[in-house]
């Protein structure tokens, strides 16, 4: 035998033989056939026992080695001689009286507690046992539950060990998670090249090409493989689609990290796994995640395609680009329908970005900007009376005030801020026009002695008599000093989220909408709140309110509770008193912000107003209806003009100080409680007479004189007589997009299986929806303008509908209700917010769920999804083409 054909004994393998020799104790000598070379320590310590290792090339050298070992020690000889050459003098001392061939595989089963090797493992090559022996963990390799040891078990364990990882079996996402750790990437790069190459080849077979690509990238670069994956998301958005020249060039440049051309399918799958892992972690701005996002953006920049980051639905630059797209759409001094259509598309792209958290002020501002744009494109109809103006403030003005507050707060991006500024100015101008009309109506009505009663809008001094006491239920009246109608929209959402059902008065066939009450003039606490609790026009202070109110009344100082309580003992007792029909509480949080904080930039939730959530909870516990109202609203400081006047209030001045000028109006009459029964009040929100504050009240704008009046009960409680569960109160433009005369590009990103994207330099407004992303188009099938009713009527007149209705029996909706819902769905081309349909049906949002279930039974013939709901949980979808087919309609458009 040629000695050069013999293996070299590695330290790890000889140690395994030494362990078995010591454990079996059947002999003190083992002869291994190998090259007679040894670079390890001459004596190994195996569990406290000395095992000598000696290379020998002659019988004499072997005998001398045996003689030199004491009786309590063991010896391993490495030799290229046969048993015959060594002779009986040596072989008589050996284990099994033979020279054993050095077999690295023979040591592998015992490493894992197995008895046999699967052929799939041995076919991998002799590098496997060598690596297992060299990299054996201090705690040993994991033990297999059965006797056979497979290749996947061994190589999973070996790869995990090289990466310095423990835990569950690897998959693509788990591998990315490990490689996201810099120490794991460093350990991987420091492993022998041959070992890495072999493990990459095995990984490709078992975990797929994306996993092997991740390991290859980690071998060549310290950049996080997650960052590579996020970059690949825009480099290979579609494995088969065309690409731009800069994109192709960047793909070529990234090959240096992959040791050659990168498979498009592997890149796409690696991108999907990276996104899945990032989303699984959540997109919180942790330092580790921010580093990954930064590395991905820097990588694209290094590849010469920095603008690629703007395509990403994960990277910050992707969100910034979408926001810029929105700003460009709205960058005009005269918002038109085409501006809003482009903004709608941009907003859908913004909301499709994974960093678009609903509470992010940038996202809130973007949503509100589009809403303001929608509102500006609607035709403004003048109101004929003060009552109409006050009602319009509750149904529309409150919502636009809320939206423009968010737009005013703006964006950190300068280019977007310019657009928001223009948008806010246009909204303010229209609101000012409304305020001027309403102030003139209020002045005329007040001067006439308020003799003309308003059916649906009570005056603040008659709220107790006309609204609260007729409820005939044990109630809690909460007066949020300074709460405007805009604030009330947010607070009502918070109450609904905690399970409360809003009630609205529906007497006299009126609309099912929130009530407004009219403040006393000037619109300040001294006059309006005292009049509320007195039940007649009265100026006064807290002590007067308590004396005049028929029931327990708690102000700020009465609410302080002892340690361990949220509400004062006296208030809790009053709420629990079964014989006390009405308890009243005044909360000053909103009014206090006018002097100290930012009422326009505050989100008014139950939790943000001290004691409010606790009061709702206590009312629930004690079975009380909650009535939420105010004494006046307020305007927010947005660049006001100071007109100092001696003896003036913040937003009103004595009539003796001079006649009204621009933006002001004279009020006089019984409901003007200023000295002399006369006062000059500004209706323009940017006029003040006092010091600069965060907000003001006292004037004649709708935001100040329209007092919200809301009633809440728990679901399941009977509605008070003349009241009913409120349908959603948001105006249609709050939830529904602008609809063009013809189908236009929308804004939803296509599914990842078809990520074709486009880009155009210096886009025009008409091009804007398609400049940065491939956008989804609304259904091509739609109803022509003016045909919506005929489609709904045709469905109800069809034979199939009558058959469906008969099957549904008593569970079927009335034809009128079906027609109303279908009309809205067809008008908005088959995509409508659930609240819009609830409004059309005059039912609450909760009731609309059962209505939709009943409508599905009528429309989903043979189970076909004519009517369905989007994954967002709030959008209702009507497949117009399927509707036409299932009900055999003749309308080409349907």
JSON list of N, CA and C in Angstrom, two decimals, residues 356-420:
[
{"chain": "A", "resi": 356, "resn": "UNK", "atom": "N", "xyz": [-46.90, 52.95, 7.45]},
{"chain": "A", "resi": 356, "resn": "UNK", "atom": "CA", "xyz": [-48.01, 53.90, 7.56]},
{"chain": "A", "resi": 356, "resn": "UNK", "atom": "C", "xyz": [-48.90, 53.54, 8.75]},
{"chain": "A", "resi": 357, "resn": "UNK", "atom": "N", "xyz": [-48.35, 53.70, 9.96]},
{"chain": "A", "resi": 357, "resn": "UNK", "atom": "CA", "xyz": [-49.15, 53.40, 11.15]},
{"chain": "A", "resi": 357, "resn": "UNK", "atom": "C", "xyz": [-50.28, 54.41, 11.28]},
{"chain": "A", "resi": 358, "resn": "UNK", "atom": "N", "xyz": [-51.48, 53.95, 11.66]},
{"chain": "A", "resi": 358, "resn": "UNK", "atom": "CA", "xyz": [-52.65, 54.85, 11.72]},
{"chain": "A", "resi": 358, "resn": "UNK", "atom": "C", "xyz": [-52.46, 56.03, 12.66]},
{"chain": "A", "resi": 359, "resn": "UNK", "atom": "N", "xyz": [-51.62, 55.87, 13.70]},
{"chain": "A", "resi": 359, "resn": "UNK", "atom": "CA", "xyz": [-51.44, 56.95, 14.67]},
{"chain": "A", "resi": 359, "resn": "UNK", "atom": "C", "xyz": [-50.29, 57.89, 14.31]},
{"chain": "A", "resi": 360, "resn": "UNK", "atom": "N", "xyz": [-49.57, 57.58, 13.25]},
{"chain": "A", "resi": 360, "resn": "UNK", "atom": "CA", "xyz": [-48.46, 58.44, 12.82]},
{"chain": "A", "resi": 360, "resn": "UNK", "atom": "C", "xyz": [-49.04, 59.78, 12.35]},
{"chain": "A", "resi": 361, "resn": "UNK", "atom": "N", "xyz": [-48.61, 60.91, 12.94]},
{"chain": "A", "resi": 361, "resn": "UNK", "atom": "CA", "xyz": [-49.17, 62.20, 12.53]},
{"chain": "A", "resi": 361, "resn": "UNK", "atom": "C", "xyz": [-49.05, 62.47, 11.03]},
{"chain": "A", "resi": 362, "resn": "UNK", "atom": "N", "xyz": [-47.98, 61.98, 10.40]},
{"chain": "A", "resi": 362, "resn": "UNK", "atom": "CA", "xyz": [-47.84, 62.18, 8.95]},
{"chain": "A", "resi": 362, "resn": "UNK", "atom": "C", "xyz": [-48.95, 61.47, 8.20]},
{"chain": "A", "resi": 363, "resn": "UNK", "atom": "N", "xyz": [-49.30, 60.27, 8.66]},
{"chain": "A", "resi": 363, "resn": "UNK", "atom": "CA", "xyz": [-50.34, 59.50, 7.98]},
{"chain": "A", "resi": 363, "resn": "UNK", "atom": "C", "xyz": [-51.71, 60.12, 8.25]},
{"chain": "A", "resi": 364, "resn": "UNK", "atom": "N", "xyz": [-51.94, 60.53, 9.48]},
{"chain": "A", "resi": 364, "resn": "UNK", "atom": "CA", "xyz": [-53.20, 61.19, 9.81]},
{"chain": "A", "resi": 364, "resn": "UNK", "atom": "C", "xyz": [-53.37, 62.44, 8.96]},
{"chain": "A", "resi": 365, "resn": "UNK", "atom": "N", "xyz": [-52.31, 63.24, 8.86]},
{"chain": "A", "resi": 365, "resn": "UNK", "atom": "CA", "xyz": [-52.38, 64.47, 8.06]},
{"chain": "A", "resi": 365, "resn": "UNK", "atom": "C", "xyz": [-52.65, 64.16, 6.59]},
{"chain": "A", "resi": 366, "resn": "UNK", "atom": "N", "xyz": [-52.03, 63.09, 6.07]},
{"chain": "A", "resi": 366, "resn": "UNK", "atom": "CA", "xyz": [-52.25, 62.72, 4.67]},
{"chain": "A", "resi": 366, "resn": "UNK", "atom": "C", "xyz": [-53.71, 62.33, 4.43]},
{"chain": "A", "resi": 367, "resn": "UNK", "atom": "N", "xyz": [-54.26, 61.51, 5.33]},
{"chain": "A", "resi": 367, "resn": "UNK", "atom": "CA", "xyz": [-55.67, 61.12, 5.19]},
{"chain": "A", "resi": 367, "resn": "UNK", "atom": "C", "xyz": [-56.58, 62.34, 5.27]},
{"chain": "A", "resi": 368, "resn": "UNK", "atom": "N", "xyz": [-56.29, 63.21, 6.22]},
{"chain": "A", "resi": 368, "resn": "UNK", "atom": "CA", "xyz": [-57.13, 64.39, 6.40]},
{"chain": "A", "resi": 368, "resn": "UNK", "atom": "C", "xyz": [-56.99, 65.35, 5.23]},
{"chain": "A", "resi": 369, "resn": "UNK", "atom": "N", "xyz": [-55.81, 65.44, 4.64]},
{"chain": "A", "resi": 369, "resn": "UNK", "atom": "CA", "xyz": [-55.62, 66.31, 3.49]},
{"chain": "A", "resi": 369, "resn": "UNK", "atom": "C", "xyz": [-56.50, 65.87, 2.33]},
{"chain": "A", "resi": 370, "resn": "UNK", "atom": "N", "xyz": [-56.56, 64.57, 2.10]},
{"chain": "A", "resi": 370, "resn": "UNK", "atom": "CA", "xyz": [-57.42, 64.07, 1.02]},
{"chain": "A", "resi": 370, "resn": "UNK", "atom": "C", "xyz": [-58.88, 64.34, 1.34]},
{"chain": "A", "resi": 371, "resn": "UNK", "atom": "N", "xyz": [-59.25, 64.21, 2.61]},
{"chain": "A", "resi": 371, "resn": "UNK", "atom": "CA", "xyz": [-60.63, 64.50, 3.00]},
{"chain": "A", "resi": 371, "resn": "UNK", "atom": "C", "xyz": [-60.97, 65.97, 2.78]},
{"chain": "A", "resi": 372, "resn": "UNK", "atom": "N", "xyz": [-60.03, 66.84, 3.14]},
{"chain": "A", "resi": 372, "resn": "UNK", "atom": "CA", "xyz": [-60.26, 68.27, 2.89]},
{"chain": "A", "resi": 372, "resn": "UNK", "atom": "C", "xyz": [-60.40, 68.51, 1.39]},
{"chain": "A", "resi": 373, "resn": "UNK", "atom": "N", "xyz": [-59.57, 67.84, 0.60]},
{"chain": "A", "resi": 373, "resn": "UNK", "atom": "CA", "xyz": [-59.68, 67.98, -0.86]},
{"chain": "A", "resi": 373, "resn": "UNK", "atom": "C", "xyz": [-61.04, 67.53, -1.36]},
{"chain": "A", "resi": 374, "resn": "UNK", "atom": "N", "xyz": [-61.52, 66.40, -0.87]},
{"chain": "A", "resi": 374, "resn": "UNK", "atom": "CA", "xyz": [-62.86, 65.94, -1.27]},
{"chain": "A", "resi": 374, "resn": "UNK", "atom": "C", "xyz": [-63.91, 66.98, -0.93]},
{"chain": "A", "resi": 375, "resn": "UNK", "atom": "N", "xyz": [-63.80, 67.52, 0.29]},
{"chain": "A", "resi": 375, "resn": "UNK", "atom": "CA", "xyz": [-64.78, 68.49, 0.76]},
{"chain": "A", "resi": 375, "resn": "UNK", "atom": "C", "xyz": [-64.79, 69.74, -0.11]},
{"chain": "A", "resi": 376, "resn": "UNK", "atom": "N", "xyz": [-63.61, 70.17, -0.53]},
{"chain": "A", "resi": 376, "resn": "UNK", "atom": "CA", "xyz": [-63.51, 71.37, -1.35]},
{"chain": "A", "resi": 376, "resn": "UNK", "atom": "C", "xyz": [-64.10, 71.19, -2.74]},
{"chain": "A", "resi": 377, "resn": "UNK", "atom": "N", "xyz": [-64.16, 69.95, -3.23]},
{"chain": "A", "resi": 377, "resn": "UNK", "atom": "CA", "xyz": [-64.72, 69.73, -4.57]},
{"chain": "A", "resi": 377, "resn": "UNK", "atom": "C", "xyz": [-66.24, 69.60, -4.54]},
{"chain": "A", "resi": 378, "resn": "UNK", "atom": "N", "xyz": [-66.83, 69.55, -3.37]},
{"chain": "A", "resi": 378, "resn": "UNK", "atom": "CA", "xyz": [-68.28, 69.43, -3.27]},
{"chain": "A", "resi": 378, "resn": "UNK", "atom": "C", "xyz": [-68.93, 70.80, -3.45]},
{"chain": "A", "resi": 379, "resn": "UNK", "atom": "N", "xyz": [-70.11, 70.78, -4.01]},
{"chain": "A", "resi": 379, "resn": "UNK", "atom": "CA", "xyz": [-70.84, 72.03, -4.22]},
{"chain": "A", "resi": 379, "resn": "UNK", "atom": "C", "xyz": [-71.37, 72.53, -2.88]},
{"chain": "A", "resi": 380, "resn": "UNK", "atom": "N", "xyz": [-71.09, 73.77, -2.56]},
{"chain": "A", "resi": 380, "resn": "UNK", "atom": "CA", "xyz": [-71.52, 74.37, -1.30]},
{"chain": "A", "resi": 380, "resn": "UNK", "atom": "C", "xyz": [-72.91, 74.98, -1.48]},
{"chain": "A", "resi": 381, "resn": "UNK", "atom": "N", "xyz": [-73.87, 74.48, -0.71]},
{"chain": "A", "resi": 381, "resn": "UNK", "atom": "CA", "xyz": [-75.23, 74.98, -0.79]},
{"chain": "A", "resi": 381, "resn": "UNK", "atom": "C", "xyz": [-75.49, 75.92, 0.39]},
{"chain": "A", "resi": 382, "resn": "UNK", "atom": "N", "xyz": [-75.98, 77.11, 0.14]},
{"chain": "A", "resi": 382, "resn": "UNK", "atom": "CA", "xyz": [-76.22, 78.06, 1.24]},
{"chain": "A", "resi": 382, "resn": "UNK", "atom": "C", "xyz": [-77.35, 77.58, 2.15]},
{"chain": "A", "resi": 383, "resn": "UNK", "atom": "N", "xyz": [-77.22, 77.89, 3.43]},
{"chain": "A", "resi": 383, "resn": "UNK", "atom": "CA", "xyz": [-78.27, 77.53, 4.39]},
{"chain": "A", "resi": 383, "resn": "UNK", "atom": "C", "xyz": [-79.30, 78.65, 4.46]},
{"chain": "A", "resi": 384, "resn": "UNK", "atom": "N", "xyz": [-80.54, 78.26, 4.71]},
{"chain": "A", "resi": 384, "resn": "UNK", "atom": "CA", "xyz": [-81.63, 79.23, 4.69]},
{"chain": "A", "resi": 384, "resn": "UNK", "atom": "C", "xyz": [-81.94, 79.77, 6.07]},
{"chain": "A", "resi": 385, "resn": "UNK", "atom": "N", "xyz": [-81.41, 79.18, 7.13]},
{"chain": "A", "resi": 385, "resn": "UNK", "atom": "CA", "xyz": [-81.77, 79.61, 8.48]},
{"chain": "A", "resi": 385, "resn": "UNK", "atom": "C", "xyz": [-80.65, 79.28, 9.44]},
{"chain": "A", "resi": 386, "resn": "UNK", "atom": "N", "xyz": [-80.72, 79.89, 10.62]},
{"chain": "A", "resi": 386, "resn": "UNK", "atom": "CA", "xyz": [-79.76, 79.58, 11.67]},
{"chain": "A", "resi": 386, "resn": "UNK", "atom": "C", "xyz": [-79.83, 78.11, 12.05]},
{"chain": "A", "resi": 387, "resn": "UNK", "atom": "N", "xyz": [-81.02, 77.57, 12.10]},
{"chain": "A", "resi": 387, "resn": "UNK", "atom": "CA", "xyz": [-81.18, 76.16, 12.45]},
{"chain": "A", "resi": 387, "resn": "UNK", "atom": "C", "xyz": [-80.43, 75.27, 11.46]},
{"chain": "A", "resi": 388, "resn": "UNK", "atom": "N", "xyz": [-80.56, 75.58, 10.18]},
{"chain": "A", "resi": 388, "resn": "UNK", "atom": "CA", "xyz": [-79.84, 74.80, 9.16]},
{"chain": "A", "resi": 388, "resn": "UNK", "atom": "C", "xyz": [-78.33, 74.93, 9.33]},
{"chain": "A", "resi": 389, "resn": "UNK", "atom": "N", "xyz": [-77.87, 76.14, 9.62]},
{"chain": "A", "resi": 389, "resn": "UNK", "atom": "CA", "xyz": [-76.43, 76.35, 9.78]},
{"chain": "A", "resi": 389, "resn": "UNK", "atom": "C", "xyz": [-75.88, 75.57, 10.96]},
{"chain": "A", "resi": 390, "resn": "UNK", "atom": "N", "xyz": [-76.61, 75.59, 12.08]},
{"chain": "A", "resi": 390, "resn": "UNK", "atom": "CA", "xyz": [-76.15, 74.85, 13.27]},
{"chain": "A", "resi": 390, "resn": "UNK", "atom": "C", "xyz": [-76.17, 73.35, 13.02]},
{"chain": "A", "resi": 391, "resn": "UNK", "atom": "N", "xyz": [-77.20, 72.86, 12.34]},
{"chain": "A", "resi": 391, "resn": "UNK", "atom": "CA", "xyz": [-77.27, 71.43, 12.02]},
{"chain": "A", "resi": 391, "resn": "UNK", "atom": "C", "xyz": [-76.16, 71.04, 11.06]},
{"chain": "A", "resi": 392, "resn": "UNK", "atom": "N", "xyz": [-75.88, 71.91, 10.09]},
{"chain": "A", "resi": 392, "resn": "UNK", "atom": "CA", "xyz": [-74.80, 71.63, 9.14]},
{"chain": "A", "resi": 392, "resn": "UNK", "atom": "C", "xyz": [-73.46, 71.57, 9.86]},
{"chain": "A", "resi": 393, "resn": "UNK", "atom": "N", "xyz": [-73.28, 72.36, 10.90]},
{"chain": "A", "resi": 393, "resn": "UNK", "atom": "CA", "xyz": [-72.04, 72.31, 11.66]},
{"chain": "A", "resi": 393, "resn": "UNK", "atom": "C", "xyz": [-71.85, 70.94, 12.30]},
{"chain": "A", "resi": 394, "resn": "UNK", "atom": "N", "xyz": [-72.93, 70.33, 12.76]},
{"chain": "A", "resi": 394, "resn": "UNK", "atom": "CA", "xyz": [-72.83, 69.01, 13.38]},
{"chain": "A", "resi": 394, "resn": "UNK", "atom": "C", "xyz": [-72.59, 67.91, 12.36]},
{"chain": "A", "resi": 395, "resn": "UNK", "atom": "N", "xyz": [-73.21, 68.01, 11.19]},
{"chain": "A", "resi": 395, "resn": "UNK", "atom": "CA", "xyz": [-73.14, 66.93, 10.21]},
{"chain": "A", "resi": 395, "resn": "UNK", "atom": "C", "xyz": [-71.98, 67.07, 9.23]},
{"chain": "A", "resi": 396, "resn": "UNK", "atom": "N", "xyz": [-71.43, 68.27, 9.13]},
{"chain": "A", "resi": 396, "resn": "UNK", "atom": "CA", "xyz": [-70.39, 68.49, 8.12]},
{"chain": "A", "resi": 396, "resn": "UNK", "atom": "C", "xyz": [-69.26, 69.37, 8.66]},
{"chain": "A", "resi": 397, "resn": "UNK", "atom": "N", "xyz": [-69.61, 70.52, 9.22]},
{"chain": "A", "resi": 397, "resn": "UNK", "atom": "CA", "xyz": [-68.59, 71.47, 9.67]},
{"chain": "A", "resi": 397, "resn": "UNK", "atom": "C", "xyz": [-67.67, 70.90, 10.73]},
{"chain": "A", "resi": 398, "resn": "UNK", "atom": "N", "xyz": [-68.23, 70.11, 11.66]},
{"chain": "A", "resi": 398, "resn": "UNK", "atom": "CA", "xyz": [-67.40, 69.52, 12.71]},
{"chain": "A", "resi": 398, "resn": "UNK", "atom": "C", "xyz": [-66.31, 68.64, 12.13]},
{"chain": "A", "resi": 399, "resn": "UNK", "atom": "N", "xyz": [-66.66, 67.93, 11.07]},
{"chain": "A", "resi": 399, "resn": "UNK", "atom": "CA", "xyz": [-65.72, 66.98, 10.48]},
{"chain": "A", "resi": 399, "resn": "UNK", "atom": "C", "xyz": [-64.65, 67.70, 9.67]},
{"chain": "A", "resi": 400, "resn": "UNK", "atom": "N", "xyz": [-65.03, 68.77, 8.97]},
{"chain": "A", "resi": 400, "resn": "UNK", "atom": "CA", "xyz": [-64.00, 69.50, 8.22]},
{"chain": "A", "resi": 400, "resn": "UNK", "atom": "C", "xyz": [-63.11, 70.26, 9.18]},
{"chain": "A", "resi": 401, "resn": "UNK", "atom": "N", "xyz": [-63.64, 70.73, 10.30]},
{"chain": "A", "resi": 401, "resn": "UNK", "atom": "CA", "xyz": [-62.80, 71.37, 11.30]},
{"chain": "A", "resi": 401, "resn": "UNK", "atom": "C", "xyz": [-61.77, 70.39, 11.85]},
{"chain": "A", "resi": 402, "resn": "UNK", "atom": "N", "xyz": [-62.21, 69.17, 12.07]},
{"chain": "A", "resi": 402, "resn": "UNK", "atom": "CA", "xyz": [-61.29, 68.14, 12.56]},
{"chain": "A", "resi": 402, "resn": "UNK", "atom": "C", "xyz": [-60.21, 67.83, 11.53]},
{"chain": "A", "resi": 403, "resn": "UNK", "atom": "N", "xyz": [-60.62, 67.73, 10.26]},
{"chain": "A", "resi": 403, "resn": "UNK", "atom": "CA", "xyz": [-59.67, 67.39, 9.20]},
{"chain": "A", "resi": 403, "resn": "UNK", "atom": "C", "xyz": [-58.66, 68.52, 9.00]},
{"chain": "A", "resi": 404, "resn": "UNK", "atom": "N", "xyz": [-59.13, 69.75, 8.98]},
{"chain": "A", "resi": 404, "resn": "UNK", "atom": "CA", "xyz": [-58.19, 70.82, 8.70]},
{"chain": "A", "resi": 404, "resn": "UNK", "atom": "C", "xyz": [-57.26, 71.11, 9.88]},
{"chain": "A", "resi": 405, "resn": "UNK", "atom": "N", "xyz": [-57.65, 70.70, 11.09]},
{"chain": "A", "resi": 405, "resn": "UNK", "atom": "CA", "xyz": [-56.72, 70.81, 12.22]},
{"chain": "A", "resi": 405, "resn": "UNK", "atom": "C", "xyz": [-55.50, 69.94, 11.99]},
{"chain": "A", "resi": 406, "resn": "UNK", "atom": "N", "xyz": [-55.73, 68.71, 11.49]},
{"chain": "A", "resi": 406, "resn": "UNK", "atom": "CA", "xyz": [-54.61, 67.81, 11.21]},
{"chain": "A", "resi": 406, "resn": "UNK", "atom": "C", "xyz": [-53.76, 68.34, 10.06]},
{"chain": "A", "resi": 407, "resn": "UNK", "atom": "N", "xyz": [-54.42, 68.90, 9.05]},
{"chain": "A", "resi": 407, "resn": "UNK", "atom": "CA", "xyz": [-53.68, 69.46, 7.92]},
{"chain": "A", "resi": 407, "resn": "UNK", "atom": "C", "xyz": [-52.87, 70.66, 8.37]},
{"chain": "A", "resi": 408, "resn": "UNK", "atom": "N", "xyz": [-53.46, 71.46, 9.25]},
{"chain": "A", "resi": 408, "resn": "UNK", "atom": "CA", "xyz": [-52.73, 72.64, 9.75]},
{"chain": "A", "resi": 408, "resn": "UNK", "atom": "C", "xyz": [-51.48, 72.20, 10.52]},
{"chain": "A", "resi": 409, "resn": "UNK", "atom": "N", "xyz": [-51.59, 71.12, 11.30]},
{"chain": "A", "resi": 409, "resn": "UNK", "atom": "CA", "xyz": [-50.42, 70.63, 12.03]},
{"chain": "A", "resi": 409, "resn": "UNK", "atom": "C", "xyz": [-49.32, 70.20, 11.08]},
{"chain": "A", "resi": 410, "resn": "UNK", "atom": "N", "xyz": [-49.72, 69.76, 9.87]},
{"chain": "A", "resi": 410, "resn": "UNK", "atom": "CA", "xyz": [-48.80, 69.63, 8.77]},
{"chain": "A", "resi": 410, "resn": "UNK", "atom": "C", "xyz": [-47.85, 68.45, 8.78]},
{"chain": "A", "resi": 411, "resn": "UNK", "atom": "N", "xyz": [-46.74, 68.64, 8.06]},
{"chain": "A", "resi": 411, "resn": "UNK", "atom": "CA", "xyz": [-45.76, 67.57, 7.82]},
{"chain": "A", "resi": 411, "resn": "UNK", "atom": "C", "xyz": [-44.36, 68.10, 8.09]},
{"chain": "A", "resi": 412, "resn": "UNK", "atom": "N", "xyz": [-43.46, 67.18, 8.39]},
{"chain": "A", "resi": 412, "resn": "UNK", "atom": "CA", "xyz": [-42.06, 67.57, 8.57]},
{"chain": "A", "resi": 412, "resn": "UNK", "atom": "C", "xyz": [-41.37, 67.74, 7.22]},
{"chain": "A", "resi": 413, "resn": "UNK", "atom": "N", "xyz": [-42.02, 67.28, 6.14]},
{"chain": "A", "resi": 413, "resn": "UNK", "atom": "CA", "xyz": [-41.45, 67.41, 4.80]},
{"chain": "A", "resi": 413, "resn": "UNK", "atom": "C", "xyz": [-41.85, 68.77, 4.23]},
{"chain": "A", "resi": 414, "resn": "UNK", "atom": "N", "xyz": [-40.86, 69.58, 3.92]},
{"chain": "A", "resi": 414, "resn": "UNK", "atom": "CA", "xyz": [-41.13, 70.96, 3.52]},
{"chain": "A", "resi": 414, "resn": "UNK", "atom": "C", "xyz": [-42.00, 71.04, 2.28]},
{"chain": "A", "resi": 415, "resn": "UNK", "atom": "N", "xyz": [-41.74, 70.19, 1.28]},
{"chain": "A", "resi": 415, "resn": "UNK", "atom": "CA", "xyz": [-42.51, 70.26, 0.04]},
{"chain": "A", "resi": 415, "resn": "UNK", "atom": "C", "xyz": [-43.99, 69.95, 0.29]},
{"chain": "A", "resi": 416, "resn": "UNK", "atom": "N", "xyz": [-44.25, 69.03, 1.20]},
{"chain": "A", "resi": 416, "resn": "UNK", "atom": "CA", "xyz": [-45.63, 68.67, 1.51]},
{"chain": "A", "resi": 416, "resn": "UNK", "atom": "C", "xyz": [-46.28, 69.79, 2.33]},
{"chain": "A", "resi": 417, "resn": "UNK", "atom": "N", "xyz": [-45.51, 70.40, 3.21]},
{"chain": "A", "resi": 417, "resn": "UNK", "atom": "CA", "xyz": [-46.04, 71.48, 4.04]},
{"chain": "A", "resi": 417, "resn": "UNK", "atom": "C", "xyz": [-46.59, 72.61, 3.19]},
{"chain": "A", "resi": 418, "resn": "UNK", "atom": "N", "xyz": [-45.93, 72.92, 2.09]},
{"chain": "A", "resi": 418, "resn": "UNK", "atom": "CA", "xyz": [-46.40, 73.99, 1.20]},
{"chain": "A", "resi": 418, "resn": "UNK", "atom": "C", "xyz": [-47.78, 73.64, 0.66]},
{"chain": "A", "resi": 419, "resn": "UNK", "atom": "N", "xyz": [-47.96, 72.39, 0.25]},
{"chain": "A", "resi": 419, "resn": "UNK", "atom": "CA", "xyz": [-49.26, 71.96, -0.27]},
{"chain": "A", "resi": 419, "resn": "UNK", "atom": "C", "xyz": [-50.33, 72.00, 0.81]},
{"chain": "A", "resi": 420, "resn": "UNK", "atom": "N", "xyz": [-49.97, 71.54, 2.00]},
{"chain": "A", "resi": 420, "resn": "UNK", "atom": "CA", "xyz": [-50.93, 71.56, 3.10]},
{"chain": "A", "resi": 420, "resn": "UNK", "atom": "C", "xyz": [-51.33, 72.99, 3.45]}
]
